[in-house]
Short mmCIF file of C-alpha atoms and ligand atoms in Angstrom, two decimals:
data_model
loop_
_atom_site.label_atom_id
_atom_site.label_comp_id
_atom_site.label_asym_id
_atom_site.label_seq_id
_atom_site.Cartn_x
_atom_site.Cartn_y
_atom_site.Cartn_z
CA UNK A 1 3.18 -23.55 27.78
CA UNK A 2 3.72 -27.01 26.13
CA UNK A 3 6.09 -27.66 23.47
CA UNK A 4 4.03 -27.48 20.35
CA UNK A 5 7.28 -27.43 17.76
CA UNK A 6 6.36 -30.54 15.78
CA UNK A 7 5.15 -29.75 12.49
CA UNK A 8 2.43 -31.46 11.19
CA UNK A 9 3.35 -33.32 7.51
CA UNK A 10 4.06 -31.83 4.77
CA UNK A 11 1.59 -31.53 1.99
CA UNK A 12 0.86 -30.19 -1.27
CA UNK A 13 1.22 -26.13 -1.65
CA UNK A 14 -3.12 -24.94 -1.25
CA UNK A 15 -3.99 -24.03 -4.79
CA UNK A 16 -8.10 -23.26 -5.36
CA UNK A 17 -9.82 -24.49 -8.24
CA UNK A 18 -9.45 -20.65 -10.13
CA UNK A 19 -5.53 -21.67 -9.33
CA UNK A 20 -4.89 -19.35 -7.27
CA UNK A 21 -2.01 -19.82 -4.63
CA UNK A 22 -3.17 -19.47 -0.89
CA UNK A 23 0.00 -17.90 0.36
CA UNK A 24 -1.25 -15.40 3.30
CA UNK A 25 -3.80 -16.56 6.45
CA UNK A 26 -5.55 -13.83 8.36
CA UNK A 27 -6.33 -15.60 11.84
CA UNK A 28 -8.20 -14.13 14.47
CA UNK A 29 -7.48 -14.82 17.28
CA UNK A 30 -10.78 -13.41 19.38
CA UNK A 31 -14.26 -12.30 18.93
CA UNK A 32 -13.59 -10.21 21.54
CA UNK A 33 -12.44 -6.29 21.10
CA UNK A 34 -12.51 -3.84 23.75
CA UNK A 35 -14.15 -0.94 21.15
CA UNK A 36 -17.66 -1.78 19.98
CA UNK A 37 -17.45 0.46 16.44
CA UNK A 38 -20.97 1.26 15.01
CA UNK A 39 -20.31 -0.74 11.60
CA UNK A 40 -18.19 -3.61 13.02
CA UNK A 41 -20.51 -4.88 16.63
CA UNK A 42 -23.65 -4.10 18.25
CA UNK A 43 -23.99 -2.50 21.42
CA UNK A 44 -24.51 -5.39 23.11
CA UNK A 45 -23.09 -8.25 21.52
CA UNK A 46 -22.52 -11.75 23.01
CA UNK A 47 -19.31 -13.30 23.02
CA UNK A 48 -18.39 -16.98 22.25
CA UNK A 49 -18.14 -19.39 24.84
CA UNK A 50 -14.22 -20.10 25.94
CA UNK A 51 -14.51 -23.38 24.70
CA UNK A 52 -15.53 -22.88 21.32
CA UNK A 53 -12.39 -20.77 21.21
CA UNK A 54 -8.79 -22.26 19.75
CA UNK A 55 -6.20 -22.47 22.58
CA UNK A 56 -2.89 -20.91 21.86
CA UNK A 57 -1.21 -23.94 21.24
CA UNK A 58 -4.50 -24.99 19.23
CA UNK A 59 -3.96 -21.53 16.84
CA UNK A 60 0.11 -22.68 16.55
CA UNK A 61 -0.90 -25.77 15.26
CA UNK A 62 -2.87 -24.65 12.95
CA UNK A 63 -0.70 -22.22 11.63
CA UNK A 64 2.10 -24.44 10.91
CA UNK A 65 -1.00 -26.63 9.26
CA UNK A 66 -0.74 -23.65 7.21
CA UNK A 67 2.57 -23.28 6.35
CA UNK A 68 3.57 -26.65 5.67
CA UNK A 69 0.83 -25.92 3.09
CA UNK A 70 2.54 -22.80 1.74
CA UNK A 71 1.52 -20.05 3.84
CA UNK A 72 4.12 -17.58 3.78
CA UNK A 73 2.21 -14.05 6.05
CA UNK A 74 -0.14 -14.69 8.82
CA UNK A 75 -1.69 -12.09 10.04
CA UNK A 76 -3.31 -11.90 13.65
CA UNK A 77 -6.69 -9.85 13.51
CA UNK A 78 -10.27 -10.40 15.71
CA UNK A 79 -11.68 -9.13 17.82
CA UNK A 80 -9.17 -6.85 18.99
CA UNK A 81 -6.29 -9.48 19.22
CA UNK A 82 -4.25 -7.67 21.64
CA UNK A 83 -6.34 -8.02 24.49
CA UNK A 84 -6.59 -11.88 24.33
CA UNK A 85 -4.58 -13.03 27.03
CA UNK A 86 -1.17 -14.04 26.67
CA UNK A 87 -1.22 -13.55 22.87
CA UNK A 88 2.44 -12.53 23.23
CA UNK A 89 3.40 -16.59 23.43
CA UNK A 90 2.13 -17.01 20.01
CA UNK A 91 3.29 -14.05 18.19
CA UNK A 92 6.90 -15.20 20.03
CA UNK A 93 6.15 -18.67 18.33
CA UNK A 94 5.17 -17.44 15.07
CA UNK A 95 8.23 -14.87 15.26
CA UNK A 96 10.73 -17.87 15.91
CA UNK A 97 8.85 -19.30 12.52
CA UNK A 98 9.96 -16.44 10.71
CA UNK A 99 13.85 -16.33 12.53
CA UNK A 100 13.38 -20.13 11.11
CA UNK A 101 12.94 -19.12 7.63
CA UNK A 102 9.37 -20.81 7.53
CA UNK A 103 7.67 -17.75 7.81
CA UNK A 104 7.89 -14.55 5.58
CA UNK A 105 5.86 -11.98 8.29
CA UNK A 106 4.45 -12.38 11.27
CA UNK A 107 1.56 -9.27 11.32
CA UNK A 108 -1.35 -7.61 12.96
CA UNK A 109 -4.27 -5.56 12.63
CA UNK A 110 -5.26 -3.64 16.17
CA UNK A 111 -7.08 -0.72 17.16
CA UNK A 112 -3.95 0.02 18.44
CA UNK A 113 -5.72 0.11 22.21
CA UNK A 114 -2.69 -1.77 23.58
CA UNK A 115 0.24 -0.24 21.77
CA UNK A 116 1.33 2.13 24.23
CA UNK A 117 1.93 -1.16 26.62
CA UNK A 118 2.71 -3.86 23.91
CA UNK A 119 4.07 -2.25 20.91
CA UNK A 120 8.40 -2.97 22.21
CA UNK A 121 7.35 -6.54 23.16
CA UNK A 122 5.55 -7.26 19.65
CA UNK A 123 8.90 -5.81 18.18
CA UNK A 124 10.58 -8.08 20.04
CA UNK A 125 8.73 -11.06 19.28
CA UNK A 126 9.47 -10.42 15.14
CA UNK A 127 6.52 -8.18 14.52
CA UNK A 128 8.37 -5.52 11.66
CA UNK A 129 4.82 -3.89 10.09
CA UNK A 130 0.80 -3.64 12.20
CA UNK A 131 -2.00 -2.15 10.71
CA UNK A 132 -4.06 0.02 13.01
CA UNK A 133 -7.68 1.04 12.56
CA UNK A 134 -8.46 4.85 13.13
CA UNK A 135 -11.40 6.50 11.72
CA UNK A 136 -11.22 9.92 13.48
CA UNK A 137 -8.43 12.15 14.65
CA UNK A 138 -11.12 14.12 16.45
CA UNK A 139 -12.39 12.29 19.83
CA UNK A 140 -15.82 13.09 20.12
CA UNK A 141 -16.49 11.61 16.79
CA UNK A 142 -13.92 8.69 17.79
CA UNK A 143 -16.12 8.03 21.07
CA UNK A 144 -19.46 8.32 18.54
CA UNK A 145 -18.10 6.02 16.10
CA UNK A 146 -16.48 3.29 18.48
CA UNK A 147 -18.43 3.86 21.65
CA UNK A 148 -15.63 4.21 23.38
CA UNK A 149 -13.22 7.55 24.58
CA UNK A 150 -9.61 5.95 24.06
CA UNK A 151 -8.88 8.51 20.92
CA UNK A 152 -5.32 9.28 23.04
CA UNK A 153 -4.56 5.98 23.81
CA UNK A 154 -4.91 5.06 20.35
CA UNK A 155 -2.37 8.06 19.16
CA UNK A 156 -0.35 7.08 22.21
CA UNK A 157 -0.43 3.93 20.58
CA UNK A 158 0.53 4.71 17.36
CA UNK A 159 3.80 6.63 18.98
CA UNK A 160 4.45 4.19 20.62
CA UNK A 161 5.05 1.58 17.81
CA UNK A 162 6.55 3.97 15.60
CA UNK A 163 9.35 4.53 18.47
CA UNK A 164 9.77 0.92 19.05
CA UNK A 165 10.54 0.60 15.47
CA UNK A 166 7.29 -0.84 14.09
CA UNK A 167 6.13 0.39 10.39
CA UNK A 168 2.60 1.52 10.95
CA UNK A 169 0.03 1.61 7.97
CA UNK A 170 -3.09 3.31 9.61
CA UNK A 171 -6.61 1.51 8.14
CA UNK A 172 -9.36 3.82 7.71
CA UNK A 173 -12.89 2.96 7.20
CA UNK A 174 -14.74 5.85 5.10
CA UNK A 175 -18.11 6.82 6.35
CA UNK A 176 -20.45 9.49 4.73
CA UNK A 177 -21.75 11.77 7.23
CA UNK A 178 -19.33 10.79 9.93
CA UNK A 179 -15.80 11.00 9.13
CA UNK A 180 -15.97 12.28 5.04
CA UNK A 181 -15.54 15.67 5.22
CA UNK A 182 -12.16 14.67 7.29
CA UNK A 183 -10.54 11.82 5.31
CA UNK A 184 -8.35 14.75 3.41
CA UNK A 185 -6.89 15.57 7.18
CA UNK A 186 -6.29 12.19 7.86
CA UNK A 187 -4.06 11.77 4.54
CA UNK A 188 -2.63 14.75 5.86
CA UNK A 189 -1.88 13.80 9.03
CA UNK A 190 -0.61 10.52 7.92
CA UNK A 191 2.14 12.10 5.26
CA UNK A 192 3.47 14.16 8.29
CA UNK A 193 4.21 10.99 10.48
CA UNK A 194 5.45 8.84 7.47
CA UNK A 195 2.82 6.50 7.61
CA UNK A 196 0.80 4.78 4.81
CA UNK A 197 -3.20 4.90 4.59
CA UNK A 198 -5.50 2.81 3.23
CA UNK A 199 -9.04 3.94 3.43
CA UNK A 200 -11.88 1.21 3.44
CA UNK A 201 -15.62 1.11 2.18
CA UNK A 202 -17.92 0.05 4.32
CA UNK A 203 -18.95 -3.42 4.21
CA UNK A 204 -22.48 -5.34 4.79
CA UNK A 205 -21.19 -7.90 7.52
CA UNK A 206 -23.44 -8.37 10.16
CA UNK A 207 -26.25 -7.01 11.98
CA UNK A 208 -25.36 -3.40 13.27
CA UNK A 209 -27.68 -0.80 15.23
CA UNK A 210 -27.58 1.54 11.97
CA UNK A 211 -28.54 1.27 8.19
CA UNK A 212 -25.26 0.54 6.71
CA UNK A 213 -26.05 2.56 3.54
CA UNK A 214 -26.41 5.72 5.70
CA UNK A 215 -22.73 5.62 6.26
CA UNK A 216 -21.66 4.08 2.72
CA UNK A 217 -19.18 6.68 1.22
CA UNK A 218 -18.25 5.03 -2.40
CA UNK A 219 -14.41 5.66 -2.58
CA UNK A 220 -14.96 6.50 -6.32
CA UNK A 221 -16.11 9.70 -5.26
CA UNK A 222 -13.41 10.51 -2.97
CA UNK A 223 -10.10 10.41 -5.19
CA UNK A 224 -10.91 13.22 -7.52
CA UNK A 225 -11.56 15.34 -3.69
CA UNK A 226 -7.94 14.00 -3.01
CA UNK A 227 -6.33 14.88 -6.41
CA UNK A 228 -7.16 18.31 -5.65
CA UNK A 229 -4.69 18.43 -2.81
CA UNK A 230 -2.09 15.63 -3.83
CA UNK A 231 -0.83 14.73 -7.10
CA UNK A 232 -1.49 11.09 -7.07
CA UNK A 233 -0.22 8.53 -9.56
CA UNK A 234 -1.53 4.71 -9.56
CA UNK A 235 1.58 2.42 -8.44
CA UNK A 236 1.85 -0.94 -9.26
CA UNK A 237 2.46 -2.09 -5.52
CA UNK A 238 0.29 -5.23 -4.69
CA UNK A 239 0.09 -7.51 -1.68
CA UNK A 240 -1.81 -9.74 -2.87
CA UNK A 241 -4.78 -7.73 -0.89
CA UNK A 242 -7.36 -6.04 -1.95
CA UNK A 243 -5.95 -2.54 -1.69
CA UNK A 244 -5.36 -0.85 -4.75
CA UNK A 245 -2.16 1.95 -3.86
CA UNK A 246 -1.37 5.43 -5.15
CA UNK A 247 2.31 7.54 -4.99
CA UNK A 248 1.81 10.75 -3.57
CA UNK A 249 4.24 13.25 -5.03
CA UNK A 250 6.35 14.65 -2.82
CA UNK A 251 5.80 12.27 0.19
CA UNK A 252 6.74 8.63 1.07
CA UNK A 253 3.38 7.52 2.27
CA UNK A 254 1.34 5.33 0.09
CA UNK A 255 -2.29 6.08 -0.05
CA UNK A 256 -4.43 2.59 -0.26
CA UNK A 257 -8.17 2.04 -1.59
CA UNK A 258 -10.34 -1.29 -0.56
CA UNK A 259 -13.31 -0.97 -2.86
CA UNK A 260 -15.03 -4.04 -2.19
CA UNK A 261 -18.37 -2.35 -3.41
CA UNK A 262 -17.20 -0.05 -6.56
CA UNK A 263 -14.44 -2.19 -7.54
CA UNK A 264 -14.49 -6.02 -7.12
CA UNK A 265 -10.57 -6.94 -5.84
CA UNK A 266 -10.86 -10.58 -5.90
CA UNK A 267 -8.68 -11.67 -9.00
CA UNK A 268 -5.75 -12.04 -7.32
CA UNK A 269 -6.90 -13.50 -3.71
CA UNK A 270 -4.45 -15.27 -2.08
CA UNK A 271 -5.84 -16.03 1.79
CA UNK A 272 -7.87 -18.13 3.77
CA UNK A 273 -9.45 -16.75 6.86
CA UNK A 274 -9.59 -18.75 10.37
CA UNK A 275 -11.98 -17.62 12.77
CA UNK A 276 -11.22 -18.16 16.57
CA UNK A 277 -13.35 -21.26 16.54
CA UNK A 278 -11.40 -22.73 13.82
CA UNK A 279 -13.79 -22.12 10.93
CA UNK A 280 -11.89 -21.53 8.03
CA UNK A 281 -14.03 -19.21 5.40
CA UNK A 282 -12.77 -19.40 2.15
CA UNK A 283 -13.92 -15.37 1.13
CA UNK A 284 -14.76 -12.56 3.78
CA UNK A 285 -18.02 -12.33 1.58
CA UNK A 286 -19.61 -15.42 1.74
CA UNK A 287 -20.63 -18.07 4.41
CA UNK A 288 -19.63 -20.88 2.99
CA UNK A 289 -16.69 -22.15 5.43
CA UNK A 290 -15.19 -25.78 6.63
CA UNK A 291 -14.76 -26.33 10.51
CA UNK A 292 -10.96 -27.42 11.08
CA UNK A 293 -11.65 -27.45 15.25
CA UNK A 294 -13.24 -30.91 14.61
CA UNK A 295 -9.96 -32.15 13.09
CA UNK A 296 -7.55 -30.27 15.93
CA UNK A 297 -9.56 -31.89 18.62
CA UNK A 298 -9.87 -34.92 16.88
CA UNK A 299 -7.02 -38.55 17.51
CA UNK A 300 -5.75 -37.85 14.43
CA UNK A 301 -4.87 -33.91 14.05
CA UNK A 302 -3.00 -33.88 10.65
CA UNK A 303 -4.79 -36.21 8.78
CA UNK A 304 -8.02 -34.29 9.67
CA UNK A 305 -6.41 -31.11 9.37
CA UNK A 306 -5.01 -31.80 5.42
CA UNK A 307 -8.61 -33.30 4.32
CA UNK A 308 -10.42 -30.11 5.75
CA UNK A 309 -7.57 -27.67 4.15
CA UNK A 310 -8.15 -29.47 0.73
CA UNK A 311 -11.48 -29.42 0.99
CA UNK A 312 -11.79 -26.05 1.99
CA UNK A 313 -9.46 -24.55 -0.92
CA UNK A 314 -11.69 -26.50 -3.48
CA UNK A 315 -14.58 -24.42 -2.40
CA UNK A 316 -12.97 -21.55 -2.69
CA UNK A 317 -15.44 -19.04 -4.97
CA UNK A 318 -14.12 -16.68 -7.58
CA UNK A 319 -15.36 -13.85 -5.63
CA UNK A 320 -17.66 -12.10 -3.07
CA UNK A 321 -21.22 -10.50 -3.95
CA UNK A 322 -21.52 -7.80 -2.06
CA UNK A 323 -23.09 -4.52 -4.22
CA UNK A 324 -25.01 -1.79 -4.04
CA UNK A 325 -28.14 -2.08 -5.95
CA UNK A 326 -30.79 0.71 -6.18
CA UNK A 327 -29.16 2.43 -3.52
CA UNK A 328 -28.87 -0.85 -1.00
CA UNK A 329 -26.25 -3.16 -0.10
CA UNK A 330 -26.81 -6.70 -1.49
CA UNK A 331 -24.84 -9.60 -0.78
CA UNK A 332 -24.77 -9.01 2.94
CA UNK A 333 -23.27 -12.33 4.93
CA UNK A 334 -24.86 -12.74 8.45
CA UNK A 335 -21.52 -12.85 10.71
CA UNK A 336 -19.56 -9.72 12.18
CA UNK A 337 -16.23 -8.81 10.85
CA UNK A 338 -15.13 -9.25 14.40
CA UNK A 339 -15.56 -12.92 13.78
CA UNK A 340 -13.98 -13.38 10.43
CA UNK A 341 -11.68 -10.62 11.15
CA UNK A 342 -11.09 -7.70 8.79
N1 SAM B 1 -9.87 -4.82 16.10
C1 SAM B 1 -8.89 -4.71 15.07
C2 SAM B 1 -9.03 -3.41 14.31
O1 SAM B 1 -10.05 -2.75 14.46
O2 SAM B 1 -8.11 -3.10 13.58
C3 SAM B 1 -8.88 -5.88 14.11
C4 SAM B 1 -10.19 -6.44 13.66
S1 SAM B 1 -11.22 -5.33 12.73
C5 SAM B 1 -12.59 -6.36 12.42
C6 SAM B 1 -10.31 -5.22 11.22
C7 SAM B 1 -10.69 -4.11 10.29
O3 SAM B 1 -11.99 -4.34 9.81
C8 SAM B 1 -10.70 -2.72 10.89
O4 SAM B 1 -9.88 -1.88 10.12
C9 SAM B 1 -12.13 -2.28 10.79
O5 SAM B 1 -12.23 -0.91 10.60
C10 SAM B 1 -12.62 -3.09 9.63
N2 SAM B 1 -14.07 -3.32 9.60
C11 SAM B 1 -14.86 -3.83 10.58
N3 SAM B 1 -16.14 -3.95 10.15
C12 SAM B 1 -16.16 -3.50 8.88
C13 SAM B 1 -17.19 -3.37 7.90
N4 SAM B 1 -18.44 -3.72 8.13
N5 SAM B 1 -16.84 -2.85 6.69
C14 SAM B 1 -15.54 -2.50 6.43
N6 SAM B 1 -14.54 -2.62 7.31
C15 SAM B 1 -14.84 -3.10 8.53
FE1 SF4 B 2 -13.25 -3.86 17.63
FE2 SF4 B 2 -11.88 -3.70 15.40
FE3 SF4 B 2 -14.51 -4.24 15.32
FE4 SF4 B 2 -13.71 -1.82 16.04
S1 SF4 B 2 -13.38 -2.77 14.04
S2 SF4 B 2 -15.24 -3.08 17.10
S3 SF4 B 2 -11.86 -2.24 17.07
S4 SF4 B 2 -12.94 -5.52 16.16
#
């Protein structure tokens, strides 16, 4: 791999025009993902062309676009961004950022398909805390709801960072009908192994094979089902995400809400998303976005790069629209959350 260590000039810190700091870029690294999940991808979905897709040393670049520009966290999400190829180099890079002091965190959000083989090697690189996605511990619904039967190498995944000294927050997407009547065993099973939870609502991003309102579980209903088991007690922890957390008495894991539908999070935003292409969208509910690939590719990189980031943070909206509205979801946006990433 080239030497991409050069730094592109320093700028002013991102600040939109509601004056909110952009501190944190989620960058996916792939459209690409291995599991084909009923609310995230169609069956048969098609893939960008390579060449529309950032390089490594094209995603390092812009990173450090970033974080001249005050990015502190990046997080790596797709697509499953484990299984693009040779991803290691750049979490290595973006781990040596953080060694540096330029960098806070250096994260990820998987399906967790790849930890049993990758989880020492992202510890290695500077990875500390991943996210992984499981909806199911049982793995007939896991095949039903991801297509796919890797339930154990998931688990085996999970293990497998946990031993290599990762801190593992498992993501949960709640869907009526599918996974409901189980989300109280998954809080269960997470407060055995330590781990946080976060459970997710369902959210109108692309076309999918089913009515997304046949699976929409508002999490309003769900914490008075919880309180019956746990006490729970609102904490004040914030990331700057959407998640809204809860202590649970007697245990160390924190239990995590994203209520984009019954509770609009977007106050305190404080990220930009890149897509793999090198769109950057400015809210993961709306389609409004600035193309930064032009700039990369272009003679003059950084001057490119700083007009697009400016622009792009002056367009930054208040907040997303999605709803539900006489029993549908309104303020759907036409692309996957594979190509945003979640
Ligand atoms: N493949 C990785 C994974 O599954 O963790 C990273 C990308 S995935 C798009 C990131 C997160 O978005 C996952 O937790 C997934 O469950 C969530 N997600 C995908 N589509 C969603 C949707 N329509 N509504 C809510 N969450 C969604
Ligand atoms: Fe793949 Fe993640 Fe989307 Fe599931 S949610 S299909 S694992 S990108």
């Amino acid at each position: 791999m080239p030497d991409t260590s050069t730094h592109i000039g320093t700028n002013m810190p991102l600040k939109d025009p509601f004056g909110r700091r952009i501190t944190y870029l989620r960058l996916s690294v792939t459209d690409r993902c291995d599991l084909r999940c009923t609310y995230c991808m169609a069956e048969h979905m098609t893939f960008l062309p390579k060449p529309d897709v950032l390089s490594l040393e094209e995603l390092l670049t812009l990173s450090r676009a970033f974080m001249d520009r005050g990015v502190r966290r990046i997080r790596l999400t797709g697509g499953e961004p484990l299984v693009r190829r040779n991803i290691l180099w750049l979490i290595r890079e973006l781990g040596a950022e953080v060694a540096r002091g330029n960098l806070d965190e250096i994260t990820l959000t998987t399906n967790g398909t790849q930890l049993p083989a990758m989880a020492a090697d992202l510890y290695a690189a500077g990875v500390r805390r991943i996210n992984v996605s499981l909806d199911t511990l049982d793995p007939a619904l896991f095949e039903r709801i991801t297509r796919r039967d890797r339930l154990t190498q998931v688990l085996d995944g999970i293990q497998a960072a946990k031993d290599a000294g990762l801190e593992v927050k498992v993501n949960t997407v709640a869907l009526k009908g599918l996974n409901d009547t189980e989300l109280p065993d998954i809080l269960a099973w997470c407060i055995e192994r330590g781990l946080d939870l976060t459970f997710i609502e369902t959210m109108p991003l692309g076309e999918v094979e089913e009515a997304r309102e046949d699976h929409y579980l508002p999490l309003t209903d769900l914490v008075p089902a919880l309180a019956k088991r746990w006490t729970l007690t609102p904490s004040g922890h914030r990331t700057g995400g959407p998640a809204r957390y809860y202590n649970i008495e007697g245990s160390s894991s924190r239990l995590g809400l994203i209520t984009p539908l019954t509770g609009n999070f977007c106050d305190g935003c404080n990220r930009m998303r890149v897509t793999c292409t090198g769109r950057i969208y400015m809210c993961l509910g709306q389609d409004n976005h600035v193309d930064l690939r032009a700039a990369l590719r272009s003679g003059n990189a950084d001057a490119g790069l700083a007009a697009a980031m400016d622009r792009a943070v002056g367009q930054k909206p208040k907040g997303h629209d999605f709803a539900i509205e006489g029993g549908r979801m309104v303020g759907t946006v036409g692309r996957h959350m594979s190509q945003t990433g979640g």
